[in-house]
Amino acid sequence: MARPLNKLSAAAVRNANPGKYSDGGGLWFYKRKDGGAQWFLRVTAHGRRREMGLGRYPDVSLKDARALAEKWRAEAAKGLDPVKERERQRREQARNLHLLKDIALDAFESRKADLKGDGKAGRWFSPLELHVLPKLGKVPVAELDQTDIRDTLAPIWHEKADTARKAMNRLSICIRHAAALGLDVDIQATDKARALLGQQRHTSQNIPAMNWREVPGFYESLCEGGVTELALRLLILTAVRSKAVRFFHLDQIDGDTWTVPAENMKGRKNKTTDFRVPLSNEALSVIEAAKPFARDGYLFPSVRKGVISDMTMTQLMKRRGLVERPHGFRASFRDWVAETTNTPHDVAETALGHVVGGAVERAYRRTDFLDQRRTLMERWAQYLLRKNANVCVLSAVGE
């Protein structure tokens, strides 16, 4: 026997006291003691009773509630679980709301903690922002396919190979991120796009490095005593990357040891792992000569604010007609170590701030070879000075 329907009236609902009231056919009105009210539907699906909310009253009127109840009773009559069916339909609708640009930003936010400087430099996101999102940003990520990706990256696939590779990798991360969110995406879209684009013709080139035999002569030429020359001297003497030198702060020195914060080191996923750099006597002299320039504790400030930029030392070398770049002095140092010393491999690599050995090996080997590196860096400094009988004597400004 069919259950009676439409037992309630609009007035009865409006004036109802706290309690539950049946409208028939499994539709119920619930008035709470706090004055709030809502609709819910009870149906049987797969042999068990299911209860699903249909919305708040008066946002959902009696008429609307009856229409919704009829819709979901019909789904139950088809043998479907109306609660699960509603969730499926919601997911289907959500597919068109998750645009690639939103997924990309969400993926970026979730990875900031693993990026150097929390991604503030924008290097992780910029390949997407410049080369992918202008064309594909408004495409629902669930509709993204290999041809979309191919057509987007084809213009730079060979001409800007490294940038294209980074953009492809970032896009792959975004798609996997979307999959983790439960979206129906083609997880292999980027692999298929690579197959369509083919092998890149462009070959990456190493940063030009000065032959280690020529470094002493260049070191000698840095005699003007300005911020840039002193920064380059310290860069050469310590074989660290430019960011560590540019953000050198006086608080980082303890005697003859310089502790570089982890965020200023490349590849330090563990942001609590700083890097100790032994300072030779010559490096300490350079630091003393640079102290009068210090501003807010930073040894190499820019003219206006902050510290010198990444291009400041590069421009100095360009003005001198050199093709080599500051970062190349790390390679110069490493070649000098290999060709003129018998330094153990692990010590030499640690001197460059490289992570040596596998995770298990590093777990048992806690040393950073500071004493051995101190001897090595002093030998490097002496090599730079010994080759220069006329090397300029550094002095603080005003002396």
mmCIF file of C-alpha atoms in Angstrom:
data_model
loop_
_atom_site.group_PDB
_atom_site.id
_atom_site.type_symbol
_atom_site.label_atom_id
_atom_site.label_comp_id
_atom_site.label_asym_id
_atom_site.label_seq_id
_atom_site.Cartn_x
_atom_site.Cartn_y
_atom_site.Cartn_z
ATOM 1 C CA MET A 1 0.000 0.000 0.000
ATOM 2 C CA ALA A 2 1.445 3.384 -1.022
ATOM 3 C CA ARG A 3 2.278 5.735 1.774
ATOM 4 C CA PRO A 4 0.266 8.973 1.836
ATOM 5 C CA LEU A 5 2.092 12.038 0.535
ATOM 6 C CA ASN A 6 1.884 15.788 1.146
ATOM 7 C CA LYS A 7 0.628 15.566 4.695
ATOM 8 C CA LEU A 8 2.100 18.921 5.701
ATOM 9 C CA SER A 9 1.079 22.435 4.744
ATOM 10 C CA ALA A 10 3.203 25.531 4.366
ATOM 11 C CA ALA A 11 1.525 27.097 7.403
ATOM 12 C CA ALA A 12 2.073 23.970 9.511
ATOM 13 C CA VAL A 13 5.739 23.985 8.623
ATOM 14 C CA ARG A 14 6.080 27.697 9.307
ATOM 15 C CA ASN A 15 4.425 27.445 12.734
ATOM 16 C CA ALA A 16 5.782 24.065 13.800
ATOM 17 C CA ASN A 17 7.027 23.483 17.327
ATOM 18 C CA PRO A 18 10.337 21.679 17.908
ATOM 19 C CA GLY A 19 10.114 18.080 16.741
ATOM 20 C CA LYS A 20 10.011 15.849 13.632
ATOM 21 C CA TYR A 21 7.093 15.913 11.199
ATOM 22 C CA SER A 22 6.427 13.483 8.338
ATOM 23 C CA ASP A 23 5.212 14.743 4.958
ATOM 24 C CA GLY A 24 4.905 11.179 3.702
ATOM 25 C CA GLY A 25 6.977 9.107 1.339
ATOM 26 C CA GLY A 26 9.980 9.313 3.642
ATOM 27 C CA LEU A 27 10.165 13.131 3.611
ATOM 28 C CA TRP A 28 10.587 14.617 7.084
ATOM 29 C CA PHE A 29 10.696 18.119 8.510
ATOM 30 C CA TYR A 30 12.812 18.625 11.644
ATOM 31 C CA LYS A 31 12.389 21.732 13.779
ATOM 32 C CA ARG A 32 15.161 22.150 16.323
ATOM 33 C CA LYS A 33 14.848 23.698 19.761
ATOM 34 C CA ASP A 34 17.203 26.522 18.758
ATOM 35 C CA GLY A 35 14.709 27.574 16.079
ATOM 36 C CA GLY A 36 16.590 26.160 13.098
ATOM 37 C CA ALA A 37 14.981 23.633 10.794
ATOM 38 C CA GLN A 38 15.862 21.295 7.946
ATOM 39 C CA TRP A 39 14.480 18.641 5.611
ATOM 40 C CA PHE A 40 15.658 15.058 5.324
ATOM 41 C CA LEU A 41 14.605 12.016 3.348
ATOM 42 C CA ARG A 42 14.513 8.399 4.462
ATOM 43 C CA VAL A 43 14.692 5.764 1.739
ATOM 44 C CA THR A 44 15.674 2.115 1.476
ATOM 45 C CA ALA A 45 18.604 1.314 -0.804
ATOM 46 C CA HIS A 46 20.208 -2.101 -1.193
ATOM 47 C CA GLY A 47 18.197 -3.431 1.746
ATOM 48 C CA ARG A 48 19.218 -0.781 4.239
ATOM 49 C CA ARG A 49 17.688 2.490 5.302
ATOM 50 C CA ARG A 50 19.484 5.623 4.160
ATOM 51 C CA GLU A 51 18.902 9.132 5.426
ATOM 52 C CA MET A 52 19.967 12.176 3.416
ATOM 53 C CA GLY A 53 19.641 15.878 4.144
ATOM 54 C CA LEU A 54 17.763 17.993 1.619
ATOM 55 C CA GLY A 55 18.628 21.454 2.923
ATOM 56 C CA ARG A 56 17.710 24.035 5.522
ATOM 57 C CA TYR A 57 14.309 25.602 5.950
ATOM 58 C CA PRO A 58 13.289 28.240 4.836
ATOM 59 C CA ASP A 59 16.109 28.186 2.206
ATOM 60 C CA VAL A 60 14.396 25.046 0.915
ATOM 61 C CA SER A 61 10.629 25.490 0.906
ATOM 62 C CA LEU A 62 8.043 22.737 1.347
ATOM 63 C CA LYS A 63 7.496 22.703 -2.416
ATOM 64 C CA ASP A 64 11.248 22.425 -3.127
ATOM 65 C CA ALA A 65 11.673 19.691 -0.519
ATOM 66 C CA ARG A 66 8.915 17.618 -2.133
ATOM 67 C CA ALA A 67 10.533 18.013 -5.565
ATOM 68 C CA LEU A 68 13.914 16.888 -4.204
ATOM 69 C CA ALA A 69 12.321 13.966 -2.362
ATOM 70 C CA GLU A 70 10.612 12.837 -5.560
ATOM 71 C CA LYS A 71 13.899 13.035 -7.467
ATOM 72 C CA TRP A 72 15.831 10.925 -4.982
ATOM 73 C CA ARG A 73 13.022 8.418 -4.447
ATOM 74 C CA ALA A 74 13.146 7.839 -8.203
ATOM 75 C CA GLU A 75 16.892 7.130 -7.994
ATOM 76 C CA ALA A 76 16.283 4.644 -5.189
ATOM 77 C CA ALA A 77 13.613 2.960 -7.303
ATOM 78 C CA LYS A 78 16.288 2.381 -9.956
ATOM 79 C CA GLY A 79 18.319 0.430 -7.430
ATOM 80 C CA LEU A 80 20.778 3.267 -6.755
ATOM 81 C CA ASP A 81 21.882 4.539 -3.389
ATOM 82 C CA PRO A 82 20.658 8.176 -3.517
ATOM 83 C CA VAL A 83 23.322 9.384 -1.061
ATOM 84 C CA LYS A 84 26.149 7.948 -3.143
ATOM 85 C CA GLU A 85 24.500 9.022 -6.378
ATOM 86 C CA ARG A 86 24.292 12.599 -5.170
ATOM 87 C CA GLU A 87 27.989 12.542 -4.243
ATOM 88 C CA ARG A 88 28.823 11.150 -7.681
ATOM 89 C CA GLN A 89 26.871 13.917 -9.368
ATOM 90 C CA ARG A 90 28.568 16.528 -7.215
ATOM 91 C CA ARG A 91 31.986 15.198 -8.184
ATOM 92 C CA GLU A 92 30.968 15.237 -11.823
ATOM 93 C CA GLN A 93 29.885 18.866 -11.552
ATOM 94 C CA ALA A 94 33.061 19.756 -9.675
ATOM 95 C CA ARG A 95 35.185 18.545 -12.570
ATOM 96 C CA ASN A 96 34.288 21.647 -14.513
ATOM 97 C CA LEU A 97 35.040 23.927 -11.585
ATOM 98 C CA HIS A 98 38.668 22.804 -11.080
ATOM 99 C CA LEU A 99 40.535 24.865 -13.628
ATOM 100 C CA LEU A 100 44.209 24.181 -14.218
ATOM 101 C CA LYS A 101 45.205 27.606 -12.880
ATOM 102 C CA ASP A 102 43.524 26.840 -9.545
ATOM 103 C CA ILE A 103 45.066 23.386 -9.322
ATOM 104 C CA ALA A 104 48.498 24.839 -10.167
ATOM 105 C CA LEU A 105 48.239 27.408 -7.369
ATOM 106 C CA ASP A 106 47.070 24.754 -4.902
ATOM 107 C CA ALA A 107 49.919 22.449 -5.889
ATOM 108 C CA PHE A 108 52.384 25.313 -5.472
ATOM 109 C CA GLU A 109 51.050 26.150 -2.006
ATOM 110 C CA SER A 110 51.339 22.536 -0.880
ATOM 111 C CA ARG A 111 54.994 22.394 -1.951
ATOM 112 C CA LYS A 112 56.232 25.748 -0.695
ATOM 113 C CA ALA A 113 57.684 24.231 2.472
ATOM 114 C CA ASP A 114 59.995 22.047 0.364
ATOM 115 C CA LEU A 115 61.181 24.898 -1.843
ATOM 116 C CA LYS A 116 64.156 27.137 -1.169
ATOM 117 C CA GLY A 117 62.958 30.287 0.563
ATOM 118 C CA ASP A 118 59.427 28.859 0.591
ATOM 119 C CA GLY A 119 59.213 29.517 -3.129
ATOM 120 C CA LYS A 120 59.299 33.301 -2.709
ATOM 121 C CA ALA A 121 61.617 33.726 -5.683
ATOM 122 C CA GLY A 122 58.901 32.241 -7.880
ATOM 123 C CA ARG A 123 61.227 29.953 -9.808
ATOM 124 C CA TRP A 124 59.076 26.886 -9.254
ATOM 125 C CA PHE A 125 55.892 28.535 -10.450
ATOM 126 C CA SER A 126 57.256 30.806 -13.199
ATOM 127 C CA PRO A 127 57.538 28.127 -15.959
ATOM 128 C CA LEU A 128 53.818 27.444 -15.503
ATOM 129 C CA GLU A 129 52.904 31.095 -15.171
ATOM 130 C CA LEU A 130 54.804 32.165 -18.282
ATOM 131 C CA HIS A 131 54.392 29.244 -20.669
ATOM 132 C CA VAL A 132 51.416 27.087 -19.642
ATOM 133 C CA LEU A 133 48.722 29.006 -17.795
ATOM 134 C CA PRO A 134 48.249 31.786 -20.381
ATOM 135 C CA LYS A 135 46.928 29.116 -22.790
ATOM 136 C CA LEU A 136 45.645 26.351 -20.521
ATOM 137 C CA GLY A 137 44.890 28.096 -17.227
ATOM 138 C CA LYS A 138 41.130 28.230 -17.829
ATOM 139 C CA VAL A 139 40.893 24.626 -19.034
ATOM 140 C CA PRO A 140 39.267 22.203 -16.538
ATOM 141 C CA VAL A 141 42.077 19.939 -15.439
ATOM 142 C CA ALA A 142 39.913 16.861 -16.072
ATOM 143 C CA GLU A 143 39.683 17.831 -19.754
ATOM 144 C CA LEU A 144 43.413 18.389 -20.204
ATOM 145 C CA ASP A 145 44.995 15.966 -22.681
ATOM 146 C CA GLN A 146 48.317 15.377 -24.396
ATOM 147 C CA THR A 147 47.464 17.382 -27.501
ATOM 148 C CA ASP A 148 46.693 20.459 -25.388
ATOM 149 C CA ILE A 149 50.055 20.126 -23.677
ATOM 150 C CA ARG A 150 51.905 19.437 -26.925
ATOM 151 C CA ASP A 151 50.443 22.470 -28.673
ATOM 152 C CA THR A 152 51.244 24.682 -25.696
ATOM 153 C CA LEU A 153 54.882 23.677 -25.252
ATOM 154 C CA ALA A 154 55.793 23.026 -28.900
ATOM 155 C CA PRO A 155 56.969 26.644 -29.517
ATOM 156 C CA ILE A 156 59.653 26.384 -26.808
ATOM 157 C CA TRP A 157 60.316 22.632 -26.802
ATOM 158 C CA HIS A 158 63.582 22.951 -28.745
ATOM 159 C CA GLU A 159 64.443 26.651 -28.512
ATOM 160 C CA LYS A 160 64.050 26.867 -24.731
ATOM 161 C CA ALA A 161 64.544 23.230 -23.877
ATOM 162 C CA ASP A 162 65.373 23.622 -20.195
ATOM 163 C CA THR A 163 62.429 25.926 -19.569
ATOM 164 C CA ALA A 164 60.112 23.591 -21.491
ATOM 165 C CA ARG A 165 61.343 20.616 -19.477
ATOM 166 C CA LYS A 166 60.675 22.449 -16.209
ATOM 167 C CA ALA A 167 57.216 23.500 -17.391
ATOM 168 C CA MET A 168 56.417 19.899 -18.323
ATOM 169 C CA ASN A 169 57.622 18.615 -14.958
ATOM 170 C CA ARG A 170 55.605 21.212 -13.047
ATOM 171 C CA LEU A 171 52.534 20.379 -15.129
ATOM 172 C CA SER A 172 52.973 16.696 -14.326
ATOM 173 C CA ILE A 173 53.047 17.558 -10.615
ATOM 174 C CA CYS A 174 49.840 19.574 -11.016
ATOM 175 C CA ILE A 175 48.063 16.672 -12.705
ATOM 176 C CA ARG A 176 49.169 14.251 -9.974
ATOM 177 C CA HIS A 177 47.996 16.800 -7.412
ATOM 178 C CA ALA A 178 44.587 16.888 -9.095
ATOM 179 C CA ALA A 179 44.447 13.081 -9.025
ATOM 180 C CA ALA A 180 45.219 13.137 -5.290
ATOM 181 C CA LEU A 181 42.259 15.485 -4.860
ATOM 182 C CA GLY A 182 40.040 12.806 -6.391
ATOM 183 C CA LEU A 183 39.609 14.430 -9.795
ATOM 184 C CA ASP A 184 39.302 12.280 -12.906
ATOM 185 C CA VAL A 185 42.460 13.250 -14.799
ATOM 186 C CA ASP A 186 44.770 11.575 -17.282
ATOM 187 C CA ILE A 187 47.799 10.931 -15.095
ATOM 188 C CA GLN A 188 49.891 10.045 -18.172
ATOM 189 C CA ALA A 189 49.021 13.162 -20.185
ATOM 190 C CA THR A 190 52.487 14.703 -19.856
ATOM 191 C CA ASP A 191 54.251 11.450 -20.791
ATOM 192 C CA LYS A 192 52.088 11.204 -23.888
ATOM 193 C CA ALA A 193 52.822 14.841 -24.716
ATOM 194 C CA ARG A 194 56.563 14.175 -24.474
ATOM 195 C CA ALA A 195 56.154 11.316 -26.947
ATOM 196 C CA LEU A 196 54.322 13.631 -29.340
ATOM 197 C CA LEU A 197 56.919 16.389 -28.994
ATOM 198 C CA GLY A 198 59.870 14.073 -29.552
ATOM 199 C CA GLN A 199 63.467 14.272 -28.389
ATOM 200 C CA GLN A 200 64.688 17.772 -27.641
ATOM 201 C CA ARG A 201 67.399 18.989 -30.008
ATOM 202 C CA HIS A 202 68.801 21.548 -27.622
ATOM 203 C CA THR A 203 71.718 20.410 -25.455
ATOM 204 C CA SER A 204 72.268 22.136 -22.154
ATOM 205 C CA GLN A 205 75.609 23.806 -21.550
ATOM 206 C CA ASN A 206 77.527 24.041 -18.325
ATOM 207 C CA ILE A 207 78.168 27.470 -16.848
ATOM 208 C CA PRO A 208 81.517 28.686 -18.270
ATOM 209 C CA ALA A 209 84.295 28.236 -15.722
ATOM 210 C CA MET A 210 87.736 29.774 -15.610
ATOM 211 C CA ASN A 211 90.666 27.399 -15.829
ATOM 212 C CA TRP A 212 92.057 26.973 -12.339
ATOM 213 C CA ARG A 213 95.497 28.083 -13.540
ATOM 214 C CA GLU A 214 94.046 31.478 -14.477
ATOM 215 C CA VAL A 215 92.101 32.091 -11.287
ATOM 216 C CA PRO A 216 95.034 33.561 -9.289
ATOM 217 C CA GLY A 217 95.556 36.226 -11.948
ATOM 218 C CA PHE A 218 91.880 37.160 -11.882
ATOM 219 C CA TYR A 219 91.882 37.172 -8.096
ATOM 220 C CA GLU A 220 94.827 39.592 -8.148
ATOM 221 C CA SER A 221 92.908 41.933 -10.461
ATOM 222 C CA LEU A 222 90.112 42.443 -7.914
ATOM 223 C CA CYS A 223 91.951 45.308 -6.253
ATOM 224 C CA GLU A 224 89.500 48.193 -6.342
ATOM 225 C CA GLY A 225 88.202 47.266 -2.904
ATOM 226 C CA GLY A 226 84.524 47.812 -3.712
ATOM 227 C CA VAL A 227 81.642 45.671 -2.533
ATOM 228 C CA THR A 228 81.452 43.664 -5.765
ATOM 229 C CA GLU A 229 85.206 42.941 -5.890
ATOM 230 C CA LEU A 230 85.229 41.858 -2.245
ATOM 231 C CA ALA A 231 82.188 39.656 -2.750
ATOM 232 C CA LEU A 232 83.864 37.971 -5.720
ATOM 233 C CA ARG A 233 87.011 37.414 -3.690
ATOM 234 C CA LEU A 234 85.078 35.721 -0.902
ATOM 235 C CA LEU A 235 83.157 33.667 -3.476
ATOM 236 C CA ILE A 236 86.409 32.405 -4.993
ATOM 237 C CA LEU A 237 88.068 31.760 -1.633
ATOM 238 C CA THR A 238 85.169 29.761 -0.167
ATOM 239 C CA ALA A 239 83.826 28.049 -3.343
ATOM 240 C CA VAL A 240 80.244 28.583 -2.194
ATOM 241 C CA ARG A 241 77.313 29.677 -4.371
ATOM 242 C CA SER A 242 76.601 33.343 -4.891
ATOM 243 C CA LYS A 243 73.484 33.466 -2.712
ATOM 244 C CA ALA A 244 75.440 32.417 0.354
ATOM 245 C CA VAL A 245 77.936 35.226 -0.266
ATOM 246 C CA ARG A 246 75.341 37.854 -1.163
ATOM 247 C CA PHE A 247 73.390 37.192 2.036
ATOM 248 C CA PHE A 248 76.509 36.924 4.223
ATOM 249 C CA HIS A 249 75.573 38.347 7.630
ATOM 250 C CA LEU A 250 78.040 39.189 10.358
ATOM 251 C CA ASP A 251 76.043 37.096 12.846
ATOM 252 C CA GLN A 252 76.950 34.021 10.788
ATOM 253 C CA ILE A 253 80.653 34.214 11.757
ATOM 254 C CA ASP A 254 82.042 32.414 14.772
ATOM 255 C CA GLY A 255 85.801 32.823 14.893
ATOM 256 C CA ASP A 256 87.157 31.333 11.672
ATOM 257 C CA THR A 257 83.975 29.446 10.794
ATOM 258 C CA TRP A 258 81.107 30.782 8.711
ATOM 259 C CA THR A 259 77.750 29.034 9.149
ATOM 260 C CA VAL A 260 75.565 29.426 6.069
ATOM 261 C CA PRO A 261 71.832 29.080 6.870
ATOM 262 C CA ALA A 262 70.165 26.135 5.154
ATOM 263 C CA GLU A 263 67.771 28.400 3.239
ATOM 264 C CA ASN A 264 70.772 29.973 1.492
ATOM 265 C CA MET A 265 72.069 26.599 0.333
ATOM 266 C CA LYS A 266 70.871 24.800 -2.768
ATOM 267 C CA GLY A 267 69.330 21.345 -2.357
ATOM 268 C CA ARG A 268 68.892 21.452 1.429
ATOM 269 C CA LYS A 269 65.441 19.878 1.810
ATOM 270 C CA ASN A 270 66.048 19.622 5.517
ATOM 271 C CA LYS A 271 65.812 23.314 6.341
ATOM 272 C CA THR A 272 67.404 22.781 9.740
ATOM 273 C CA THR A 273 70.722 21.650 8.234
ATOM 274 C CA ASP A 274 73.082 24.613 8.008
ATOM 275 C CA PHE A 275 76.464 24.428 6.291
ATOM 276 C CA ARG A 276 79.737 25.277 8.007
ATOM 277 C CA VAL A 277 82.446 26.926 5.894
ATOM 278 C CA PRO A 278 86.021 27.125 7.213
ATOM 279 C CA LEU A 279 87.513 30.570 6.601
ATOM 280 C CA SER A 280 91.137 30.878 5.537
ATOM 281 C CA ASN A 281 93.257 33.767 6.767
ATOM 282 C CA GLU A 282 92.779 35.476 3.406
ATOM 283 C CA ALA A 283 88.986 35.036 3.627
ATOM 284 C CA LEU A 284 89.016 36.628 7.084
ATOM 285 C CA SER A 285 90.998 39.547 5.648
ATOM 286 C CA VAL A 286 88.392 40.003 2.915
ATOM 287 C CA ILE A 287 85.617 40.017 5.520
ATOM 288 C CA GLU A 288 87.448 42.642 7.584
ATOM 289 C CA ALA A 289 87.889 44.810 4.482
ATOM 290 C CA ALA A 290 84.181 44.525 3.703
ATOM 291 C CA LYS A 291 82.892 45.318 7.209
ATOM 292 C CA PRO A 292 82.819 49.114 6.679
ATOM 293 C CA PHE A 293 80.319 48.535 3.842
ATOM 294 C CA ALA A 294 77.994 46.451 6.018
ATOM 295 C CA ARG A 295 74.392 47.580 6.384
ATOM 296 C CA ASP A 296 71.953 45.967 8.798
ATOM 297 C CA GLY A 297 74.591 43.311 9.379
ATOM 298 C CA TYR A 298 74.796 42.275 5.714
ATOM 299 C CA LEU A 299 78.351 42.421 4.443
ATOM 300 C CA PHE A 300 77.549 43.079 0.780
ATOM 301 C CA PRO A 301 74.629 45.540 0.599
ATOM 302 C CA SER A 302 73.313 46.978 -2.637
ATOM 303 C CA VAL A 303 73.451 50.700 -3.344
ATOM 304 C CA ARG A 304 69.785 51.295 -2.511
ATOM 305 C CA LYS A 305 68.383 48.511 -0.319
ATOM 306 C CA GLY A 306 68.872 44.847 0.389
ATOM 307 C CA VAL A 307 71.951 43.001 -0.794
ATOM 308 C CA ILE A 308 73.727 42.942 -4.149
ATOM 309 C CA SER A 309 71.798 41.081 -6.827
ATOM 310 C CA ASP A 310 72.690 37.791 -8.426
ATOM 311 C CA MET A 311 73.803 39.658 -11.562
ATOM 312 C CA THR A 312 76.120 42.164 -9.887
ATOM 313 C CA MET A 313 79.214 39.943 -9.921
ATOM 314 C CA THR A 314 78.265 38.547 -13.334
ATOM 315 C CA GLN A 315 78.132 42.060 -14.804
ATOM 316 C CA LEU A 316 81.593 42.845 -13.473
ATOM 317 C CA MET A 317 83.007 39.843 -15.324
ATOM 318 C CA LYS A 318 81.067 40.767 -18.474
ATOM 319 C CA ARG A 319 82.472 44.306 -18.396
ATOM 320 C CA ARG A 320 85.939 42.801 -18.395
ATOM 321 C CA GLY A 321 85.109 40.858 -21.534
ATOM 322 C CA LEU A 322 85.044 37.460 -19.799
ATOM 323 C CA VAL A 323 82.718 34.662 -20.851
ATOM 324 C CA GLU A 324 83.213 32.869 -17.540
ATOM 325 C CA ARG A 325 80.714 33.389 -14.756
ATOM 326 C CA PRO A 326 80.996 33.595 -10.937
ATOM 327 C CA HIS A 327 79.338 30.210 -10.404
ATOM 328 C CA GLY A 328 82.091 28.669 -12.542
ATOM 329 C CA PHE A 329 84.697 29.287 -9.836
ATOM 330 C CA ARG A 330 83.245 26.302 -8.002
ATOM 331 C CA ALA A 331 84.273 24.146 -10.949
ATOM 332 C CA SER A 332 87.668 25.869 -11.049
ATOM 333 C CA PHE A 333 88.208 25.004 -7.402
ATOM 334 C CA ARG A 334 87.058 21.404 -7.894
ATOM 335 C CA ASP A 335 89.433 20.918 -10.835
ATOM 336 C CA TRP A 336 92.312 22.369 -8.819
ATOM 337 C CA VAL A 337 91.547 19.937 -5.998
ATOM 338 C CA ALA A 338 91.439 16.968 -8.385
ATOM 339 C CA GLU A 339 94.582 17.865 -10.325
ATOM 340 C CA THR A 340 96.906 19.159 -7.605
ATOM 341 C CA THR A 341 95.876 17.472 -4.345
ATOM 342 C CA ASN A 342 95.104 14.007 -3.048
ATOM 343 C CA THR A 343 92.006 15.161 -1.192
ATOM 344 C CA PRO A 344 89.476 12.341 -0.590
ATOM 345 C CA HIS A 345 86.404 12.555 -2.791
ATOM 346 C CA ASP A 346 83.962 13.008 0.103
ATOM 347 C CA VAL A 347 85.965 15.891 1.534
ATOM 348 C CA ALA A 348 86.212 17.632 -1.832
ATOM 349 C CA GLU A 349 82.491 17.270 -2.522
ATOM 350 C CA THR A 350 81.553 18.411 0.967
ATOM 351 C CA ALA A 351 83.698 21.509 0.442
ATOM 352 C CA LEU A 352 81.285 22.426 -2.353
ATOM 353 C CA GLY A 353 78.272 21.849 -0.128
ATOM 354 C CA HIS A 354 77.274 18.715 -2.025
ATOM 355 C CA VAL A 355 75.397 15.942 -0.234
ATOM 356 C CA VAL A 356 77.614 12.864 -0.252
ATOM 357 C CA GLY A 357 76.495 9.236 0.020
ATOM 358 C CA GLY A 358 73.096 7.612 0.380
ATOM 359 C CA ALA A 359 70.578 8.203 3.141
ATOM 360 C CA VAL A 360 71.754 5.225 5.204
ATOM 361 C CA GLU A 361 75.410 6.177 4.872
ATOM 362 C CA ARG A 362 74.674 9.771 5.889
ATOM 363 C CA ALA A 363 72.680 8.560 8.887
ATOM 364 C CA TYR A 364 75.788 6.856 10.292
ATOM 365 C CA ARG A 365 78.372 9.412 9.131
ATOM 366 C CA ARG A 366 77.758 12.590 11.082
ATOM 367 C CA THR A 367 80.985 14.485 10.226
ATOM 368 C CA ASP A 368 81.174 17.392 7.805
ATOM 369 C CA PHE A 369 84.984 17.057 7.522
ATOM 370 C CA LEU A 370 85.439 20.586 8.874
ATOM 371 C CA ASP A 371 89.075 20.134 9.948
ATOM 372 C CA GLN A 372 90.100 18.523 6.660
ATOM 373 C CA ARG A 373 88.272 21.213 4.717
ATOM 374 C CA ARG A 374 89.942 23.941 6.773
ATOM 375 C CA THR A 375 93.334 22.673 5.651
ATOM 376 C CA LEU A 376 92.137 22.388 2.062
ATOM 377 C CA MET A 377 90.710 25.919 1.920
ATOM 378 C CA GLU A 378 93.886 27.369 3.413
ATOM 379 C CA ARG A 379 95.888 25.620 0.685
ATOM 380 C CA TRP A 380 93.513 27.056 -1.941
ATOM 381 C CA ALA A 381 93.971 30.564 -0.530
ATOM 382 C CA GLN A 382 97.743 30.178 -0.468
ATOM 383 C CA TYR A 383 97.679 28.983 -4.070
ATOM 384 C CA LEU A 384 95.762 32.103 -5.097
ATOM 385 C CA LEU A 385 98.226 34.350 -3.238
ATOM 386 C CA ARG A 386 101.448 32.487 -4.040
ATOM 387 C CA LYS A 387 100.884 32.946 -7.761
ATOM 388 C CA ASN A 388 100.611 36.704 -7.234
ATOM 389 C CA ALA A 389 103.776 38.372 -6.051
ATOM 390 C CA ASN A 390 102.093 41.743 -6.518
ATOM 391 C CA VAL A 391 98.727 40.894 -4.991
ATOM 392 C CA CYS A 392 97.088 44.007 -3.547
ATOM 393 C CA VAL A 393 96.858 44.378 0.205
ATOM 394 C CA LEU A 394 93.294 44.732 1.392
ATOM 395 C CA SER A 395 92.488 47.418 3.898
ATOM 396 C CA ALA A 396 89.337 48.730 5.450
ATOM 397 C CA VAL A 397 87.807 51.880 3.985
ATOM 398 C CA GLY A 398 89.267 54.999 5.571
ATOM 399 C CA GLU A 399 92.544 53.414 6.634
#
